[in-house]
PDB file of C-alpha atoms in Angstrom:
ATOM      1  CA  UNK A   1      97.433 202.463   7.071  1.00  0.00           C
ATOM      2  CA  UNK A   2      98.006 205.622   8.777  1.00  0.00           C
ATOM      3  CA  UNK A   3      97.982 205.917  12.456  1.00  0.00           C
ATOM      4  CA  UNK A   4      93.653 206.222  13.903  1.00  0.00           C
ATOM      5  CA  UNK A   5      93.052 209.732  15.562  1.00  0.00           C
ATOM      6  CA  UNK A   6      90.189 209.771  17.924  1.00  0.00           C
ATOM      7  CA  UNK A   7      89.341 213.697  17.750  1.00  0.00           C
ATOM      8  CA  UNK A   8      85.724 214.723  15.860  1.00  0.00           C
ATOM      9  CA  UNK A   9      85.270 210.743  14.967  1.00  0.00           C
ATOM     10  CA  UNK A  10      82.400 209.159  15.520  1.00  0.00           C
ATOM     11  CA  UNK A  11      82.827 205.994  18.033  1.00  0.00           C
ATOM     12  CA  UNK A  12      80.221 203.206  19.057  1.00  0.00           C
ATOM     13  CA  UNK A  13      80.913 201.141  21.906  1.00  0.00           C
ATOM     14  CA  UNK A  14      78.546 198.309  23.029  1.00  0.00           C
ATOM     15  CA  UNK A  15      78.284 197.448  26.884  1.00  0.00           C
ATOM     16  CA  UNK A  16      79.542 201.047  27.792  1.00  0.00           C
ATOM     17  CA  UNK A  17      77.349 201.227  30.819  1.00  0.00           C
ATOM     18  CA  UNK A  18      80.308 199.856  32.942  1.00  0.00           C
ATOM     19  CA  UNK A  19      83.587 197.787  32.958  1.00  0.00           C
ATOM     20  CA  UNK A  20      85.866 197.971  29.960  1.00  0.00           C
ATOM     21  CA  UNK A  21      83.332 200.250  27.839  1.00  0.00           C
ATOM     22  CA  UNK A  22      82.715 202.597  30.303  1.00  0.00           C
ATOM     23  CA  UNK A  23      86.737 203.141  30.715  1.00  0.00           C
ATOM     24  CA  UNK A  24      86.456 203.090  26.783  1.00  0.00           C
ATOM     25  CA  UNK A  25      84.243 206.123  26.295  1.00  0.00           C
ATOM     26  CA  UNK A  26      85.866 208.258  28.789  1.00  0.00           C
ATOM     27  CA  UNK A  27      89.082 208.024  27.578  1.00  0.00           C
ATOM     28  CA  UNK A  28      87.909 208.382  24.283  1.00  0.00           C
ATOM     29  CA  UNK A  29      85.961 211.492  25.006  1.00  0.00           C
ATOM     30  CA  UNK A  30      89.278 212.580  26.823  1.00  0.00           C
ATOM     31  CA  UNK A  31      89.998 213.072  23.403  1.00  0.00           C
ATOM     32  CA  UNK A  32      87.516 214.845  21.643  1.00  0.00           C
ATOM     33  CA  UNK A  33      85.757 211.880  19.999  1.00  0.00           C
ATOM     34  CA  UNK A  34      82.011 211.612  19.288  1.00  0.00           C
ATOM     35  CA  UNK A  35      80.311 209.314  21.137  1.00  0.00           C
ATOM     36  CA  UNK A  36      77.437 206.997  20.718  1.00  0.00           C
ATOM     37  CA  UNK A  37      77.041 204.595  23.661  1.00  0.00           C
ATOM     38  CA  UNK A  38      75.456 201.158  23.881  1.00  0.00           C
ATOM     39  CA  UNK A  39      73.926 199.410  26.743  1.00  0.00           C
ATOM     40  CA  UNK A  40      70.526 197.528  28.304  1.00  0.00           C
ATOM     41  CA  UNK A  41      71.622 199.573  31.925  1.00  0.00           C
ATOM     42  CA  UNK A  42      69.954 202.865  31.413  1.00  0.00           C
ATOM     43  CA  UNK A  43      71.350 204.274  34.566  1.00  0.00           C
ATOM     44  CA  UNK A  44      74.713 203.159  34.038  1.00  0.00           C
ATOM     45  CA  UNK A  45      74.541 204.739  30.727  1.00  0.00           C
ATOM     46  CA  UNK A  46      73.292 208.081  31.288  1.00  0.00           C
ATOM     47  CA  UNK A  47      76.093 208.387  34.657  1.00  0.00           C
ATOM     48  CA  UNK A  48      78.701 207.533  31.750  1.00  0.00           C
ATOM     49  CA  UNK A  49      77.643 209.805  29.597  1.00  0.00           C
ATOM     50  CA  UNK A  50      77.126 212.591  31.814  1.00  0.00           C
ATOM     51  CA  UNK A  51      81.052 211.960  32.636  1.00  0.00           C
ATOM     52  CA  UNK A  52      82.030 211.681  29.175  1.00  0.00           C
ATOM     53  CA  UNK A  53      80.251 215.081  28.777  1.00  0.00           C
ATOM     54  CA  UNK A  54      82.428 217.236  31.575  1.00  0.00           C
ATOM     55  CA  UNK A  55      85.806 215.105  30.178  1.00  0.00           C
ATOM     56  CA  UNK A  56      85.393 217.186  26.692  1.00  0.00           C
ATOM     57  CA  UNK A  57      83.264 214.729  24.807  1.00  0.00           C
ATOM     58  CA  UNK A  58      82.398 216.309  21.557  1.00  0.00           C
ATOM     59  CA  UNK A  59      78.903 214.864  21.307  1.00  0.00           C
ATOM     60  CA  UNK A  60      77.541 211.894  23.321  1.00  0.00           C
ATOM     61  CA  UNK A  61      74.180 210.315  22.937  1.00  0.00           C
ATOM     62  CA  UNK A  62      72.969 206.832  24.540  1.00  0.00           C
ATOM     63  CA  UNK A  63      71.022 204.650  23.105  1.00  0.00           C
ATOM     64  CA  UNK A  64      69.245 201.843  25.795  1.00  0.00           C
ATOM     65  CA  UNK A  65      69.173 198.242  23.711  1.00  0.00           C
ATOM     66  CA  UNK A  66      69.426 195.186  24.941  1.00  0.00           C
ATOM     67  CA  UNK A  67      71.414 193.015  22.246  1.00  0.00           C
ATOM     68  CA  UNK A  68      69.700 189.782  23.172  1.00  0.00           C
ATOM     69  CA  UNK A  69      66.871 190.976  21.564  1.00  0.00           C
ATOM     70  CA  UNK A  70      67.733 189.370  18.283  1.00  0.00           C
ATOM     71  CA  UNK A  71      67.480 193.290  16.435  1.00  0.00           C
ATOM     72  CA  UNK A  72      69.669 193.504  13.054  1.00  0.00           C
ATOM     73  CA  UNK A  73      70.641 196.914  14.864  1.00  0.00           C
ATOM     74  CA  UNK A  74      70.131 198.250  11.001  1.00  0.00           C
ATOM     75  CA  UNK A  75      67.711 201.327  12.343  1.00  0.00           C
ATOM     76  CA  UNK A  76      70.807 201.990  15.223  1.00  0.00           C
ATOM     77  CA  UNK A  77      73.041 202.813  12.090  1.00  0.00           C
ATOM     78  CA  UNK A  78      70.597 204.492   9.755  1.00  0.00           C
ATOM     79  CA  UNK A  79      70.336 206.684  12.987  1.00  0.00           C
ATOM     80  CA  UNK A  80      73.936 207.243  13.319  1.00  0.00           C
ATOM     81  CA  UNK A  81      74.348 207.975   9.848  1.00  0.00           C
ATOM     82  CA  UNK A  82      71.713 210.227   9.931  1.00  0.00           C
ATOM     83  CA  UNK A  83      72.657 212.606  12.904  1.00  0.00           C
ATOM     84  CA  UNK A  84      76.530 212.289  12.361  1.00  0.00           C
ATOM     85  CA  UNK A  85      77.162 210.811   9.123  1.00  0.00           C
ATOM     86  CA  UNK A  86      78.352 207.366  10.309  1.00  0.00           C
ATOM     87  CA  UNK A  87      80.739 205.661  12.367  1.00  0.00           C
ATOM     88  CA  UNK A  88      84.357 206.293  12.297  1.00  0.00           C
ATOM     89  CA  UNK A  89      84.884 203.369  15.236  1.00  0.00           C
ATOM     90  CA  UNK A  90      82.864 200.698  16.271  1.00  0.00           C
ATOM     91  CA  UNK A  91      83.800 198.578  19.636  1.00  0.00           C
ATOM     92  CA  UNK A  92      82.095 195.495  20.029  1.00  0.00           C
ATOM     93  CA  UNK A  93      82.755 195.268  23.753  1.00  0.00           C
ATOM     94  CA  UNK A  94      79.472 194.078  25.394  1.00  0.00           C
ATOM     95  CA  UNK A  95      79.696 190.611  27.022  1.00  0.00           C
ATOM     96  CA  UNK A  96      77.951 188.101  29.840  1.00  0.00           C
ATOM     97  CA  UNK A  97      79.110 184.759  31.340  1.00  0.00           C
ATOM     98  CA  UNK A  98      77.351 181.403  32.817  1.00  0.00           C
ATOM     99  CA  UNK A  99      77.843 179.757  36.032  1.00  0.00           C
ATOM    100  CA  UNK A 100      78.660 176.140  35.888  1.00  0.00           C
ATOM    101  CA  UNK A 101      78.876 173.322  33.980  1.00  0.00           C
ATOM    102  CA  UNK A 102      77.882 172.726  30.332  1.00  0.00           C
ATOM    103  CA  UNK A 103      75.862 169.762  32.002  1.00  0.00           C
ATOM    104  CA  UNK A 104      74.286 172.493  34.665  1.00  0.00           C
ATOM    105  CA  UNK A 105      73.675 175.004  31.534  1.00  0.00           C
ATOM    106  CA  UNK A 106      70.062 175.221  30.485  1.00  0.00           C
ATOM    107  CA  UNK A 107      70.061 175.524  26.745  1.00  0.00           C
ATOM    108  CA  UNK A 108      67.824 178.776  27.006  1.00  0.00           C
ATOM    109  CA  UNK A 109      70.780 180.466  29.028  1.00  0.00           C
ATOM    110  CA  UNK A 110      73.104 179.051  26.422  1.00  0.00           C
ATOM    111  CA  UNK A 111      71.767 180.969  23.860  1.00  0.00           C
ATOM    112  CA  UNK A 112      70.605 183.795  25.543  1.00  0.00           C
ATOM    113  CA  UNK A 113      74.999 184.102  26.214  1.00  0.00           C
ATOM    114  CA  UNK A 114      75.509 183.570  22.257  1.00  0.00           C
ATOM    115  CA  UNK A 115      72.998 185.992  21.292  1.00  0.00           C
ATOM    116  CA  UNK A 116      74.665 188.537  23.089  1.00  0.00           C
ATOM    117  CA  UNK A 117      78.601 187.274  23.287  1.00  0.00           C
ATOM    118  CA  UNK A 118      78.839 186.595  19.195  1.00  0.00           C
ATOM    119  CA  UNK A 119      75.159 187.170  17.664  1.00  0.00           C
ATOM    120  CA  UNK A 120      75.150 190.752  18.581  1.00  0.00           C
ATOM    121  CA  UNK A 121      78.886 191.147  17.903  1.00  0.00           C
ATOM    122  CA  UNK A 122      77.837 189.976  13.883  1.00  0.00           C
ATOM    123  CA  UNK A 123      75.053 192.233  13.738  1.00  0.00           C
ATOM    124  CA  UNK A 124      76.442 195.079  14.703  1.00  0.00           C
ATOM    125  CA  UNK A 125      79.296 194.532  12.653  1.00  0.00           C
ATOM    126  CA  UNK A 126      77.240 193.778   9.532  1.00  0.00           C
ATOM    127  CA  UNK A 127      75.046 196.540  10.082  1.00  0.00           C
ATOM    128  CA  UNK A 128      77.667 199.351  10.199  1.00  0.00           C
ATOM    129  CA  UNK A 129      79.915 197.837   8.223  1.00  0.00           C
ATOM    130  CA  UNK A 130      79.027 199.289   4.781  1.00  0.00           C
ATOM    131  CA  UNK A 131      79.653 202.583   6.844  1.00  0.00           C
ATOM    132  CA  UNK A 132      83.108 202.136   8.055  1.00  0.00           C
ATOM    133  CA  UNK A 133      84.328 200.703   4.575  1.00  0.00           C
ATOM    134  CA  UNK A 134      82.912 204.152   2.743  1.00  0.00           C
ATOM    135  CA  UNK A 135      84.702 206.133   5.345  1.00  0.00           C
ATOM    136  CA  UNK A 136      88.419 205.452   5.033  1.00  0.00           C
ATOM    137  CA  UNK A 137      90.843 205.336   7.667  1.00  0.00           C
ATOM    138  CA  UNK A 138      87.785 203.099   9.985  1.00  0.00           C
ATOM    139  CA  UNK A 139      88.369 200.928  12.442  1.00  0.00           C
ATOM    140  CA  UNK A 140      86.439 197.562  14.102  1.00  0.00           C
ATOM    141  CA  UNK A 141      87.497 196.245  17.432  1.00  0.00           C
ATOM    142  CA  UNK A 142      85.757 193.517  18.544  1.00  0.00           C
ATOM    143  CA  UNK A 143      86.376 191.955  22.353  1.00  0.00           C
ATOM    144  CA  UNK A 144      86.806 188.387  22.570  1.00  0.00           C
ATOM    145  CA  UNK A 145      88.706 187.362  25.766  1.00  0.00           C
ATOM    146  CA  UNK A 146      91.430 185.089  27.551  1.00  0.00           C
ATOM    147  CA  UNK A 147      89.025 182.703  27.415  1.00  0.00           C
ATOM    148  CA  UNK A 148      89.205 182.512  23.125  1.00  0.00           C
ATOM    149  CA  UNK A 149      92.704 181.405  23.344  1.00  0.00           C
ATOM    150  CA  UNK A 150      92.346 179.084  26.471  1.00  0.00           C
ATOM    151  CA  UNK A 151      89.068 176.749  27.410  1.00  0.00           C
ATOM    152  CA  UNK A 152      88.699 176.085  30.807  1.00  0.00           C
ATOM    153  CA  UNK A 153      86.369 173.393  32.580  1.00  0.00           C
ATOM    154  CA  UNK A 154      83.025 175.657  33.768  1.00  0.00           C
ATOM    155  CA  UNK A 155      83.086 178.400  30.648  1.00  0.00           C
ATOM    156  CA  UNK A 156      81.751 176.238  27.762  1.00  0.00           C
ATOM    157  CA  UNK A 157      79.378 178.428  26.520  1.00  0.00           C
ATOM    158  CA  UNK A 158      81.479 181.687  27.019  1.00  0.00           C
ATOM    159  CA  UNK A 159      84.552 180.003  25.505  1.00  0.00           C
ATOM    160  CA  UNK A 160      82.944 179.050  22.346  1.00  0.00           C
ATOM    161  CA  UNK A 161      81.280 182.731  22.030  1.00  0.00           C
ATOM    162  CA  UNK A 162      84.720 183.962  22.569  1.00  0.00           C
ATOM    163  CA  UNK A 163      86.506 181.678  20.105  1.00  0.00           C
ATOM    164  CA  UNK A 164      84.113 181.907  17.820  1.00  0.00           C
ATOM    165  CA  UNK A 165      84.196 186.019  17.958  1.00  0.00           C
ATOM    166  CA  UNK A 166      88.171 185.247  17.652  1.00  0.00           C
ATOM    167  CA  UNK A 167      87.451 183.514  14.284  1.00  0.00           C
ATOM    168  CA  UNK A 168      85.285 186.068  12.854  1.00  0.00           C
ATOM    169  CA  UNK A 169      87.196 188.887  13.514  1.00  0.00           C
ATOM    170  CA  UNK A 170      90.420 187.673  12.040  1.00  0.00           C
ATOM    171  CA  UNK A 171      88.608 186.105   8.783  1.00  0.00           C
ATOM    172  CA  UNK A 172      86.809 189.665   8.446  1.00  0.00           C
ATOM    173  CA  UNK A 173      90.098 191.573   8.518  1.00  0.00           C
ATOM    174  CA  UNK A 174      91.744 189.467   6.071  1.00  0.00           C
ATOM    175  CA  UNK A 175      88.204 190.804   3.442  1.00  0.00           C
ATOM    176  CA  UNK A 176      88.282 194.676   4.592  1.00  0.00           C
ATOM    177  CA  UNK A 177      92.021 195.259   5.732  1.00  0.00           C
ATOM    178  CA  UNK A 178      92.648 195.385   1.746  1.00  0.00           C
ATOM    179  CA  UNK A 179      89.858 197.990   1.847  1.00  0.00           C
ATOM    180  CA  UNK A 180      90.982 200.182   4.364  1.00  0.00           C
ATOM    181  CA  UNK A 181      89.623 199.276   7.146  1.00  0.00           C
ATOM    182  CA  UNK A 182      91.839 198.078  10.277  1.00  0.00           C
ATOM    183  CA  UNK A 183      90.317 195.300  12.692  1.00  0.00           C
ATOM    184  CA  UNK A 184      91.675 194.272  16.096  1.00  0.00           C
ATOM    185  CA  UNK A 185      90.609 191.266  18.503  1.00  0.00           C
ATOM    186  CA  UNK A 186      90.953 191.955  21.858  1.00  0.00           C
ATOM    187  CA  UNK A 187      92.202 189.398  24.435  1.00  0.00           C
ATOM    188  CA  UNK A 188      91.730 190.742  28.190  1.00  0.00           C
ATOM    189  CA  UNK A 189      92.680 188.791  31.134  1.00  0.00           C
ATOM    190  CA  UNK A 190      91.748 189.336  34.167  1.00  0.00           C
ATOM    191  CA  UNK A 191      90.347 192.619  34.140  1.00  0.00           C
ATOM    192  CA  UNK A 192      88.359 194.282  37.283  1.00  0.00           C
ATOM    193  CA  UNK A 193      84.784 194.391  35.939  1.00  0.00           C
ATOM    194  CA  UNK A 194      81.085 193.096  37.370  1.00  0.00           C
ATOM    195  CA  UNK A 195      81.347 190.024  34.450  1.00  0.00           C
ATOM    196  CA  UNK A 196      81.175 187.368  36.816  1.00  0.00           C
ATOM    197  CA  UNK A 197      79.469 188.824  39.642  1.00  0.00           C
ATOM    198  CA  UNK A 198      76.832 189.357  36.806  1.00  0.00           C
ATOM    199  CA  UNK A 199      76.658 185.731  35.517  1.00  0.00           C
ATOM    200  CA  UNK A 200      73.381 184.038  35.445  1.00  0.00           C
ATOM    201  CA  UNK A 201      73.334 180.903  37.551  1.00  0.00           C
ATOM    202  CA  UNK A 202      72.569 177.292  36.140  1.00  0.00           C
ATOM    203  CA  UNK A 203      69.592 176.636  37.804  1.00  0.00           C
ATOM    204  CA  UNK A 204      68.341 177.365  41.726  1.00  0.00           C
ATOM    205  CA  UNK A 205      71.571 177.413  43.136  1.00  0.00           C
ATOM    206  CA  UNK A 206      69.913 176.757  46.802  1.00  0.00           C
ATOM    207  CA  UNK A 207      72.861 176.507  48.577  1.00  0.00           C
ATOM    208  CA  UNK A 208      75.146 179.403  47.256  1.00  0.00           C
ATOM    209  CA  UNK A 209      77.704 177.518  45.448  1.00  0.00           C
ATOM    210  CA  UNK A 210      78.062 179.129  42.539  1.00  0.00           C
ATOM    211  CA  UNK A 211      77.268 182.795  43.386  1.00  0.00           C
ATOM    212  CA  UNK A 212      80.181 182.076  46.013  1.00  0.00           C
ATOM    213  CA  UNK A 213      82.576 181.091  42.992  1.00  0.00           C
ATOM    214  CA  UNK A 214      81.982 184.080  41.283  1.00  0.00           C
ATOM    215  CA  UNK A 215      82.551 186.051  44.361  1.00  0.00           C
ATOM    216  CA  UNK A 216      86.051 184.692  44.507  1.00  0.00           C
ATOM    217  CA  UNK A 217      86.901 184.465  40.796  1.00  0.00           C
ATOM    218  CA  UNK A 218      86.205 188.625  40.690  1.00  0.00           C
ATOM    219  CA  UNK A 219      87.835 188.956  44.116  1.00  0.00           C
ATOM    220  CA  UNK A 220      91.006 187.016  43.132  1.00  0.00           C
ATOM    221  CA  UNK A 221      91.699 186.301  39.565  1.00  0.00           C
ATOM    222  CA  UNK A 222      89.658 190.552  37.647  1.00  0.00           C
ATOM    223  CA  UNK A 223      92.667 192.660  39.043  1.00  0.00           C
ATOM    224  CA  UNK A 224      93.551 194.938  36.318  1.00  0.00           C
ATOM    225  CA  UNK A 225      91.421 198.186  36.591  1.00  0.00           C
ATOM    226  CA  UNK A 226      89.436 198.439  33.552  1.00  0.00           C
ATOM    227  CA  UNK A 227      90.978 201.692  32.579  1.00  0.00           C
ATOM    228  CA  UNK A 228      94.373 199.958  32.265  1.00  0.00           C
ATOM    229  CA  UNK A 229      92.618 197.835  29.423  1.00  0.00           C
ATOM    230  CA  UNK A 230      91.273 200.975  28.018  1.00  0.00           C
ATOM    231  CA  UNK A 231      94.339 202.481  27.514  1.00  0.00           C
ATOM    232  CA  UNK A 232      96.143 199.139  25.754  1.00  0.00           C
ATOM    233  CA  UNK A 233      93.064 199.363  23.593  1.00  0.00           C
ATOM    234  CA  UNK A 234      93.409 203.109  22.439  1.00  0.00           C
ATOM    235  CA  UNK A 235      96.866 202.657  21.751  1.00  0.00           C
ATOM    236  CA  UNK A 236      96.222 199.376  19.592  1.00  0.00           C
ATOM    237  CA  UNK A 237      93.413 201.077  17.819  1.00  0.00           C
ATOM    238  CA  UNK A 238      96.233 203.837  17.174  1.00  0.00           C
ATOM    239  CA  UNK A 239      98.305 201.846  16.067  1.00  0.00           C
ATOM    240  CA  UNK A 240      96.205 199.109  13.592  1.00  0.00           C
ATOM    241  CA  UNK A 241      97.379 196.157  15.877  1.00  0.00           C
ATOM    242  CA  UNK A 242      95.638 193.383  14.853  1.00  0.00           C
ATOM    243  CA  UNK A 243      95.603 191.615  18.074  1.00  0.00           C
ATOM    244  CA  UNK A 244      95.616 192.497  21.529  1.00  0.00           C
ATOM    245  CA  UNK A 245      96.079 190.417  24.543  1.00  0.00           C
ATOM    246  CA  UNK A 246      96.078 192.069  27.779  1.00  0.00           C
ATOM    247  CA  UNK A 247      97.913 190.824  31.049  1.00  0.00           C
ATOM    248  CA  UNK A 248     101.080 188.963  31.795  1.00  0.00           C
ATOM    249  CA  UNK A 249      99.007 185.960  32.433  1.00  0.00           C
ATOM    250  CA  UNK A 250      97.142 186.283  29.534  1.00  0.00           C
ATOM    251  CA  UNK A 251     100.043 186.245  27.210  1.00  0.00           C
ATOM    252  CA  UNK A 252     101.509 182.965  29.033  1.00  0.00           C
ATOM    253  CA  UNK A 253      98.825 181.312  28.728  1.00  0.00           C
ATOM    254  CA  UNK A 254      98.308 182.043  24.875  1.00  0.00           C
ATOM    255  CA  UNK A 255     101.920 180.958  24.353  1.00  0.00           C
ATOM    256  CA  UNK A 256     101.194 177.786  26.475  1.00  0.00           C
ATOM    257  CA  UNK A 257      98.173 176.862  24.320  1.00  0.00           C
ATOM    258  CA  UNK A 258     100.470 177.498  21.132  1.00  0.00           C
ATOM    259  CA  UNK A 259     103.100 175.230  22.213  1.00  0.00           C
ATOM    260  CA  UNK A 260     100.816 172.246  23.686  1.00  0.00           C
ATOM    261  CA  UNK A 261      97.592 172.976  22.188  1.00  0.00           C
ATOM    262  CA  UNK A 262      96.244 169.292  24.007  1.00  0.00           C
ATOM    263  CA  UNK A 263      97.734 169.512  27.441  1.00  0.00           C
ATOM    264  CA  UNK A 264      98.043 172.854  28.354  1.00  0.00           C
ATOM    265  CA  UNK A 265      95.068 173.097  30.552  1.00  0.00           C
ATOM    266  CA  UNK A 266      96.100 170.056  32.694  1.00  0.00           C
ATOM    267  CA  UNK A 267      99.934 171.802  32.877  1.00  0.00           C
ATOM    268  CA  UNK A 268      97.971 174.867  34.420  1.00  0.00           C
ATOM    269  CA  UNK A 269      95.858 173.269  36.868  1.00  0.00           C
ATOM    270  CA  UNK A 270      99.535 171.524  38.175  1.00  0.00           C
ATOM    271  CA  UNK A 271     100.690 174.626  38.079  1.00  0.00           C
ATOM    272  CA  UNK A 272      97.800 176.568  40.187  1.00  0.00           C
ATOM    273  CA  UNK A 273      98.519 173.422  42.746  1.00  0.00           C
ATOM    274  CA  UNK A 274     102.198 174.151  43.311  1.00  0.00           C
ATOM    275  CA  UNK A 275     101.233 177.961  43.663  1.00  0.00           C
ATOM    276  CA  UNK A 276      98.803 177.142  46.768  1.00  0.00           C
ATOM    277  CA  UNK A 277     101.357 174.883  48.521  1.00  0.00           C
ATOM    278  CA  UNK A 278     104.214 177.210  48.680  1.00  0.00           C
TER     279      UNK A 278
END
């Protein structure tokens, strides 16, 4: 499959109101792409598209949904293929996270994180698929996380959106590489966005425990700027990788979880311990 070249494409990106997807559209519009961004933050939105715009954009529009709504998304891609004749690119990026434990996690919030984490990734994907397989050359990237190859104690309900985005992804490119279509999972790390300063709490919280967590989790373990993960994204789209983890840390950790699939998260906690005496 020949290399993907972003100029006079059309590209939809989910969650581009900040974070990874606003770092997405401006680089793509860097490049000349069309743009059609997705997100519930109308403000956001319109400040990245008003960037994208002065960057070179070719066209930009917004569209405010929020993707918990349940939609099929069908009338966002009879719209795109409407104004522009369909969608070259489509980035699955948009994401949210929970604070505590499964336990803690009312089974409202639970859902309301699958809806948006995996549900939304499937719709959107099914509704713009029959567009990206009659345009050849397409490509689907769809963001899963470090947290689909490892499963740490307090993400339940993220890590099974995110594995379970993992598993769909790499079944679906199996069916449409053949077709012409190239598909890449995303694996960021720790990358600098509002995720977890954004993640709904389990319950009250009266006394500030968890909101403090997430404080420190953004603070000390989302370092890389989010247009660092951009830019390993553009060149994987570029280049049809299938699979893209991002980080140093990342990448151990995937290996670890290869190697000892049942004791690797014990072997990191040890680990972490040794770090914080030394």
């Amino acid at each position: 499959m020949r290399r993907f070249t972003f100029a006079g494409r059309t590209c939809v990106i989910t969650g581009a109101a900040g974070g990874i997807g606003a770092a997405l559209a401006l680089d793509l519009a860097k490049r000349r792409a069309v743009l059609v961004l997705v997100d519930r933050d109308a403000e956001g939105l319109a400040r990245v598209a008003a960037m994208a715009r002065e960057l070179g954009g070719a066209d930009v529009s917004t569209y405010v949904i929020d993707l918990a709504d349940g939609e099929d998304r069908g009338d966002l891609a009879a719209e795109v293929a409407s104004r522009l004749g369909g969608a070259d690119l489509l980035i699955n990026n948009a994401g949210v996270t929970l604070s505590g434990t499964f336990e803690q996690n009312a089974l409202a919030d639970v859902e309301w994180l699958l809806e948006i984490n995996l549900h939304a990734v499937i719709r959107m994907t099914k509704a713009f698929l029959p567009q990206l397989l009659a345009r050849p050359g397409s490509h689907l990237v769809n963001v899963s996380s470090l947290f689909g190859l490892i499963a740490p104690p307090g993400q339940v309900a993220y890590a099974t959106s995110k594995y379970a985005v993992r598993g769909f992804t790499e079944a679906l490119r199996h069916e449409v590489e053949p077709r012409g279509v190239g598909v890449t999972v995303v694996h960021p790390g720790g990358v600098r966005t509002n995720i977890a300063l954004n993640a709904r709490l389990s319950g009250s919280d009266p006394a500030g425990v968890q909101a403090a967590e997430n404080r420190r989790f953004h603070e000390t373990a989302l370092t890389l700027p989010p247009e660092e993960a951009a830019r390993q994204i553009v060149a994987a789209i570029q280049s049809r990788r299938p699979r893209l983890v991002i980080t140093k840390a990342a990448r151990a950790a995937d290996l670890l979880a290869r190697v000892l699939p049942a004791h690797y998260w014990t072997i990191s906690e040890a680990v972490a311990r040794r770090r914080k005496l030394t």
